[in-house]
mmCIF file of C-alpha atoms and ligand atoms in Angstrom:
data_model
loop_
_atom_site.group_PDB
_atom_site.id
_atom_site.type_symbol
_atom_site.label_atom_id
_atom_site.label_comp_id
_atom_site.label_asym_id
_atom_site.label_seq_id
_atom_site.Cartn_x
_atom_site.Cartn_y
_atom_site.Cartn_z
ATOM 1 C CA MET A 1 -94.170 -53.884 10.293
ATOM 2 C CA PRO A 2 -92.830 -53.735 13.758
ATOM 3 C CA THR A 3 -89.569 -51.436 13.612
ATOM 4 C CA SER A 4 -89.214 -50.571 17.307
ATOM 5 C CA ALA A 5 -86.663 -53.176 17.943
ATOM 6 C CA ASP A 6 -84.436 -50.909 16.081
ATOM 7 C CA PRO A 7 -84.680 -47.271 17.419
ATOM 8 C CA VAL A 8 -82.783 -45.952 14.444
ATOM 9 C CA ALA A 9 -84.576 -48.037 11.664
ATOM 10 C CA ALA A 10 -87.849 -46.749 13.672
ATOM 11 C CA LEU A 11 -86.525 -43.106 13.468
ATOM 12 C CA ARG A 12 -85.873 -43.770 9.595
ATOM 13 C CA ASP A 13 -89.241 -44.819 8.907
ATOM 14 C CA ARG A 14 -91.164 -42.044 10.592
ATOM 15 C CA LEU A 15 -88.748 -39.552 8.591
ATOM 16 C CA THR A 16 -89.287 -41.284 5.422
ATOM 17 C CA ALA A 17 -93.119 -40.982 6.291
ATOM 18 C CA VAL A 18 -93.022 -37.593 6.910
ATOM 19 C CA ASP A 19 -90.858 -36.358 3.953
ATOM 20 C CA GLY A 20 -93.652 -38.489 1.760
ATOM 21 C CA ARG A 21 -96.579 -36.333 3.368
ATOM 22 C CA ILE A 22 -94.472 -33.156 2.874
ATOM 23 C CA ALA A 23 -93.722 -34.330 -0.764
ATOM 24 C CA ASP A 24 -97.738 -34.890 -1.050
ATOM 25 C CA ALA A 25 -98.722 -31.563 0.071
ATOM 26 C CA ALA A 26 -96.044 -29.695 -1.912
ATOM 27 C CA ARG A 27 -97.401 -31.604 -5.115
ATOM 28 C CA ALA A 28 -101.150 -30.878 -4.122
ATOM 29 C CA VAL A 29 -100.544 -27.170 -4.246
ATOM 30 C CA GLY A 30 -97.919 -27.317 -7.561
ATOM 31 C CA ARG A 31 -94.944 -26.699 -5.131
ATOM 32 C CA ALA A 32 -91.704 -28.525 -5.387
ATOM 33 C CA SER A 33 -90.541 -30.039 -2.247
ATOM 34 C CA SER A 34 -86.896 -29.218 -2.893
ATOM 35 C CA ASP A 35 -87.876 -25.608 -2.337
ATOM 36 C CA LEU A 36 -88.613 -26.872 1.398
ATOM 37 C CA THR A 37 -86.457 -27.051 4.164
ATOM 38 C CA ARG A 38 -87.377 -29.740 6.487
ATOM 39 C CA ILE A 39 -85.632 -28.682 9.942
ATOM 40 C CA VAL A 40 -86.333 -31.833 12.443
ATOM 41 C CA VAL A 41 -86.873 -30.275 16.146
ATOM 42 C CA THR A 42 -84.995 -32.031 18.587
ATOM 43 C CA LYS A 43 -85.840 -30.423 22.067
ATOM 44 C CA PHE A 44 -85.761 -32.746 25.226
ATOM 45 C CA HIS A 45 -84.195 -35.389 23.162
ATOM 46 C CA PRO A 46 -80.583 -36.399 23.755
ATOM 47 C CA ALA A 47 -77.836 -35.572 21.617
ATOM 48 C CA ALA A 48 -77.561 -39.006 20.161
ATOM 49 C CA LEU A 49 -80.845 -38.569 18.583
ATOM 50 C CA VAL A 50 -79.072 -35.550 16.650
ATOM 51 C CA ARG A 51 -76.407 -38.357 15.777
ATOM 52 C CA ASP A 52 -78.786 -40.682 14.746
ATOM 53 C CA LEU A 53 -80.779 -37.837 12.516
ATOM 54 C CA ALA A 54 -77.713 -36.744 10.753
ATOM 55 C CA SER A 55 -76.806 -40.278 9.822
ATOM 56 C CA LEU A 56 -79.972 -40.474 8.218
ATOM 57 C CA GLY A 57 -79.173 -37.481 6.212
ATOM 58 C CA VAL A 58 -80.744 -35.051 8.474
ATOM 59 C CA GLU A 59 -78.967 -31.304 7.799
ATOM 60 C CA ASP A 60 -81.243 -29.095 9.990
ATOM 61 C CA VAL A 61 -81.920 -29.459 13.452
ATOM 62 C CA GLY A 62 -83.909 -26.787 15.695
ATOM 63 C CA GLU A 63 -83.718 -26.274 19.568
ATOM 64 C CA ASN A 64 -85.730 -23.901 21.637
ATOM 65 C CA ARG A 65 -83.806 -23.735 24.632
ATOM 66 C CA GLN A 66 -80.167 -22.184 24.923
ATOM 67 C CA GLN A 67 -78.860 -24.543 27.323
ATOM 68 C CA GLU A 68 -79.998 -27.418 25.509
ATOM 69 C CA LEU A 69 -78.633 -25.874 22.315
ATOM 70 C CA THR A 70 -75.207 -25.363 23.683
ATOM 71 C CA ALA A 71 -74.975 -28.518 25.486
ATOM 72 C CA LYS A 72 -75.852 -30.619 22.213
ATOM 73 C CA HIS A 73 -74.336 -28.378 19.732
ATOM 74 C CA GLY A 74 -70.790 -28.933 22.265
ATOM 75 C CA GLU A 75 -71.504 -32.602 22.324
ATOM 76 C CA LEU A 76 -71.561 -33.165 18.629
ATOM 77 C CA PRO A 77 -68.402 -30.852 17.504
ATOM 78 C CA ASP A 78 -67.775 -32.699 14.532
ATOM 79 C CA LEU A 79 -71.492 -32.908 13.345
ATOM 80 C CA ALA A 80 -72.405 -31.468 9.946
ATOM 81 C CA VAL A 81 -75.852 -30.334 10.821
ATOM 82 C CA THR A 82 -77.245 -26.676 10.633
ATOM 83 C CA TRP A 83 -78.603 -25.743 14.093
ATOM 84 C CA HIS A 84 -81.728 -23.487 14.143
ATOM 85 C CA TYR A 85 -82.778 -21.668 17.311
ATOM 86 C CA ILE A 86 -86.491 -21.516 17.475
ATOM 87 C CA GLY A 87 -87.244 -20.784 21.300
ATOM 88 C CA GLN A 88 -87.982 -17.232 23.072
ATOM 89 C CA LEU A 89 -84.644 -15.220 23.229
ATOM 90 C CA GLN A 90 -83.288 -13.386 26.137
ATOM 91 C CA THR A 91 -80.893 -10.955 25.460
ATOM 92 C CA LYS A 92 -78.078 -12.502 27.940
ATOM 93 C CA LYS A 93 -78.677 -15.576 26.207
ATOM 94 C CA ALA A 94 -77.784 -14.057 22.685
ATOM 95 C CA ARG A 95 -74.100 -14.762 22.743
ATOM 96 C CA ALA A 96 -74.290 -18.405 23.714
ATOM 97 C CA VAL A 97 -77.137 -18.831 20.934
ATOM 98 C CA ARG A 98 -74.914 -17.280 18.331
ATOM 99 C CA SER A 99 -72.174 -19.349 19.256
ATOM 100 C CA ALA A 100 -74.343 -22.581 18.542
ATOM 101 C CA ALA A 101 -76.983 -21.405 15.958
ATOM 102 C CA SER A 102 -76.815 -20.451 12.429
ATOM 103 C CA VAL A 103 -79.937 -19.629 12.138
ATOM 104 C CA VAL A 104 -82.351 -17.776 14.829
ATOM 105 C CA HIS A 105 -85.885 -17.909 13.966
ATOM 106 C CA SER A 106 -87.272 -15.899 17.100
ATOM 107 C CA VAL A 107 -86.135 -12.510 16.767
ATOM 108 C CA ASP A 108 -89.275 -10.132 18.276
ATOM 109 C CA ARG A 109 -87.737 -6.896 19.606
ATOM 110 C CA GLN A 110 -84.954 -4.780 18.743
ATOM 111 C CA ARG A 111 -83.138 -5.531 21.968
ATOM 112 C CA VAL A 112 -83.012 -8.992 20.756
ATOM 113 C CA ALA A 113 -81.474 -7.916 17.463
ATOM 114 C CA ASP A 114 -79.088 -5.813 18.873
ATOM 115 C CA ALA A 115 -77.863 -8.522 21.403
ATOM 116 C CA LEU A 116 -77.222 -10.938 18.641
ATOM 117 C CA ASP A 117 -75.380 -8.269 16.846
ATOM 118 C CA ALA A 118 -73.206 -6.976 19.429
ATOM 119 C CA ALA A 119 -72.585 -11.216 20.333
ATOM 120 C CA ALA A 120 -70.652 -11.067 16.876
ATOM 121 C CA GLY A 121 -66.855 -11.943 17.008
ATOM 122 C CA PRO A 122 -64.740 -10.668 14.452
ATOM 123 C CA ASP A 123 -64.561 -13.670 12.644
ATOM 124 C CA SER A 124 -68.436 -14.752 13.408
ATOM 125 C CA PRO A 125 -70.129 -15.456 10.053
ATOM 126 C CA VAL A 126 -73.283 -13.492 9.211
ATOM 127 C CA LEU A 127 -76.286 -15.023 11.364
ATOM 128 C CA GLU A 128 -79.469 -15.724 9.386
ATOM 129 C CA VAL A 129 -82.327 -14.194 11.429
ATOM 130 C CA LEU A 130 -86.095 -14.646 11.194
ATOM 131 C CA LEU A 131 -88.464 -12.390 12.534
ATOM 132 C CA GLN A 132 -91.329 -14.020 14.693
ATOM 133 C CA VAL A 133 -94.687 -12.878 14.566
ATOM 134 C CA ASN A 134 -97.072 -13.058 17.206
ATOM 135 C CA MET A 135 -100.219 -14.355 15.719
ATOM 136 C CA THR A 136 -102.385 -13.824 19.099
ATOM 137 C CA GLU A 137 -103.675 -11.130 21.105
ATOM 138 C CA ASP A 138 -101.711 -12.047 23.984
ATOM 139 C CA PRO A 139 -98.886 -9.851 24.309
ATOM 140 C CA GLY A 140 -97.256 -12.213 26.584
ATOM 141 C CA ARG A 141 -96.536 -14.894 23.803
ATOM 142 C CA GLY A 142 -93.750 -14.605 21.583
ATOM 143 C CA GLY A 143 -93.214 -12.768 18.503
ATOM 144 C CA VAL A 144 -93.772 -9.252 17.706
ATOM 145 C CA ALA A 145 -97.170 -8.020 17.137
ATOM 146 C CA PRO A 146 -98.262 -7.604 13.563
ATOM 147 C CA ALA A 147 -97.974 -3.827 13.644
ATOM 148 C CA ASP A 148 -94.934 -3.778 14.525
ATOM 149 C CA ILE A 149 -93.325 -6.136 12.095
ATOM 150 C CA ARG A 150 -92.145 -3.276 9.414
ATOM 151 C CA ALA A 151 -90.399 -1.374 12.236
ATOM 152 C CA LEU A 152 -88.437 -4.179 13.795
ATOM 153 C CA ALA A 153 -87.253 -5.217 9.802
ATOM 154 C CA GLU A 154 -86.272 -1.884 9.635
ATOM 155 C CA HIS A 155 -84.052 -2.128 12.593
ATOM 156 C CA THR A 156 -83.029 -5.140 12.107
ATOM 157 C CA ALA A 157 -81.799 -4.702 8.712
ATOM 158 C CA THR A 158 -79.302 -2.021 10.011
ATOM 159 C CA CYS A 159 -77.509 -4.681 11.930
ATOM 160 C CA ALA A 160 -74.565 -5.239 10.175
ATOM 161 C CA THR A 161 -73.965 -8.940 11.332
ATOM 162 C CA LEU A 162 -77.232 -10.085 10.484
ATOM 163 C CA ARG A 163 -79.470 -10.948 7.812
ATOM 164 C CA VAL A 164 -83.095 -10.812 7.947
ATOM 165 C CA ARG A 165 -84.391 -13.984 5.800
ATOM 166 C CA GLY A 166 -88.000 -13.556 6.594
ATOM 167 C CA VAL A 167 -90.620 -14.433 9.346
ATOM 168 C CA MET A 168 -91.705 -17.446 11.547
ATOM 169 C CA ALA A 169 -94.758 -18.165 13.486
ATOM 170 C CA VAL A 170 -96.501 -20.431 15.601
ATOM 171 C CA ALA A 171 -100.257 -21.042 14.460
ATOM 172 C CA PRO A 172 -102.618 -19.988 17.294
ATOM 173 C CA LEU A 173 -104.776 -23.012 18.968
ATOM 174 C CA ASP A 174 -107.826 -20.848 18.393
ATOM 175 C CA GLU A 175 -107.459 -19.982 14.838
ATOM 176 C CA ALA A 176 -107.441 -22.832 11.708
ATOM 177 C CA PRO A 177 -103.981 -23.199 10.604
ATOM 178 C CA ALA A 178 -104.826 -22.437 6.938
ATOM 179 C CA SER A 179 -106.102 -19.088 8.126
ATOM 180 C CA ALA A 180 -103.470 -18.083 10.303
ATOM 181 C CA PHE A 181 -100.629 -19.365 7.861
ATOM 182 C CA GLU A 182 -102.259 -17.075 5.326
ATOM 183 C CA ARG A 183 -102.159 -14.001 7.652
ATOM 184 C CA LEU A 184 -98.652 -15.179 7.959
ATOM 185 C CA ALA A 185 -97.899 -14.834 4.266
ATOM 186 C CA ARG A 186 -99.200 -11.136 4.248
ATOM 187 C CA TYR A 187 -96.970 -10.162 7.119
ATOM 188 C CA SER A 188 -94.082 -11.839 5.120
ATOM 189 C CA GLU A 189 -94.906 -9.058 2.482
ATOM 190 C CA ARG A 190 -94.455 -6.549 5.521
ATOM 191 C CA VAL A 191 -90.654 -7.737 5.776
ATOM 192 C CA ARG A 192 -89.928 -7.554 2.082
ATOM 193 C CA ALA A 193 -91.176 -4.255 1.560
ATOM 194 C CA VAL A 194 -88.174 -3.766 3.496
ATOM 195 C CA VAL A 195 -85.496 -6.617 2.675
ATOM 196 C CA PRO A 196 -86.953 -7.417 -0.878
ATOM 197 C CA ASP A 197 -85.169 -10.803 -0.342
ATOM 198 C CA ALA A 198 -86.161 -12.131 3.069
ATOM 199 C CA SER A 199 -88.297 -14.551 1.558
ATOM 200 C CA TRP A 200 -88.366 -17.304 4.103
ATOM 201 C CA ILE A 201 -91.500 -18.349 5.901
ATOM 202 C CA SER A 202 -90.717 -20.639 8.908
ATOM 203 C CA ALA A 203 -94.154 -22.454 9.615
ATOM 204 C CA GLY A 204 -95.719 -25.838 10.192
ATOM 205 C CA MET A 205 -95.095 -28.224 12.973
ATOM 206 C CA THR A 206 -96.331 -31.749 13.440
ATOM 207 C CA GLY A 207 -100.130 -31.030 13.298
ATOM 208 C CA ASP A 208 -100.106 -28.450 10.723
ATOM 209 C CA PHE A 209 -97.336 -28.561 8.080
ATOM 210 C CA ALA A 210 -99.681 -29.625 5.196
ATOM 211 C CA GLU A 211 -101.310 -26.366 5.509
ATOM 212 C CA ALA A 212 -98.214 -24.251 5.974
ATOM 213 C CA ILE A 213 -96.851 -25.548 3.039
ATOM 214 C CA ALA A 214 -100.397 -24.662 0.952
ATOM 215 C CA ALA A 215 -100.304 -21.068 2.279
ATOM 216 C CA GLY A 216 -95.961 -20.604 1.172
ATOM 217 C CA ALA A 217 -93.583 -21.791 3.951
ATOM 218 C CA THR A 218 -90.456 -22.383 3.071
ATOM 219 C CA HIS A 219 -89.238 -23.716 6.342
ATOM 220 C CA LEU A 220 -91.295 -26.443 8.410
ATOM 221 C CA ARG A 221 -90.519 -27.197 11.958
ATOM 222 C CA ILE A 222 -91.540 -30.611 12.773
ATOM 223 C CA GLY A 223 -90.706 -32.356 15.697
ATOM 224 C CA SER A 224 -92.641 -35.403 17.481
ATOM 225 C CA ALA A 225 -94.018 -36.702 14.221
ATOM 226 C CA ILE A 226 -90.043 -37.516 13.187
ATOM 227 C CA THR A 227 -88.648 -38.125 16.765
ATOM 228 C CA GLY A 228 -91.278 -39.720 18.064
ATOM 229 C CA PRO A 229 -92.991 -38.491 21.604
ATOM 230 C CA ARG A 230 -90.723 -36.018 23.642
ATOM 231 C CA PRO A 231 -89.088 -37.186 26.860
ATOM 232 C CA GLU A 232 -90.405 -35.536 30.220
ATOM 233 C CA ARG A 233 -89.090 -31.920 30.463
ATOM 234 C CA GLY A 234 -86.129 -31.710 32.306
HETATM 235 C C1 LIG B 1 -91.464 -27.875 19.400
HETATM 236 C C2 LIG B 1 -91.794 -26.828 18.515
HETATM 237 C C3 LIG B 1 -91.827 -27.471 17.139
HETATM 238 C C4 LIG B 1 -92.018 -28.679 16.797
HETATM 239 O O1 LIG B 1 -93.201 -29.123 17.371
HETATM 240 P P1 LIG B 1 -94.010 -30.495 17.112
HETATM 241 O O2 LIG B 1 -95.394 -30.690 17.200
HETATM 242 O O3 LIG B 1 -93.363 -31.922 17.670
HETATM 243 O O4 LIG B 1 -93.728 -31.071 15.800
HETATM 244 C C5 LIG B 1 -92.164 -26.445 16.017
HETATM 245 N N1 LIG B 1 -91.870 -25.183 16.603
HETATM 246 C C6 LIG B 1 -91.534 -24.770 17.881
HETATM 247 C C7 LIG B 1 -91.251 -23.061 17.815
HETATM 248 C C8 LIG B 1 -91.437 -25.442 18.963
HETATM 249 O O5 LIG B 1 -91.192 -25.093 20.061
#
């Protein structure tokens, strides 16, 4: 059925299709899709797309660059969506990220936790944070090395204005997603040894969300399967 004539209808169709696949993947492993938060990653798309998604009932959106997060959040002040920051974070951007996002998935070192904590104003709500784990051998990739997860959890837990909710990762290209997400579930236990209720696992993108659901993911970050192809990087 051709839907491309109406972009919002096409968006709704892709959203419905992805939600159906999420429900199927959850059912296949005996999980309830109500336990899953589907975050629509809107990076490189205009703010208007976020507004369209909200009109379709989307409550959670993800951005991976601070400037883009700040711009879209500023353009849509009235929109009742939760902004998730999923990109690499430089300490000097912490204040801007904190003023737009309610959840930061990418805390990967103590200085980033400290910068986010220091960015709290007197009335700032507690910021929910996930510890991003580097699943590769390449230290240049974002994320804390698995060996350092526990220390990062201990440190971040002492930051008064942050609440450690769990872990986040991107599956490496050279490992089967199922295997990577099983490892991530074990890394999640290291955080829960420090913060017992930090049960969130942010994992699964367009190409691997079914495997992430099977391995226990609670937060899915899905972009192109819902938004369509991303425009060229600006
Ligand atoms: C872009 C991005 C996603 C979504 O990717 P898709 O393959 O388009 O679903 C998820 N997580 C992070 C960290 C991203 O940067």
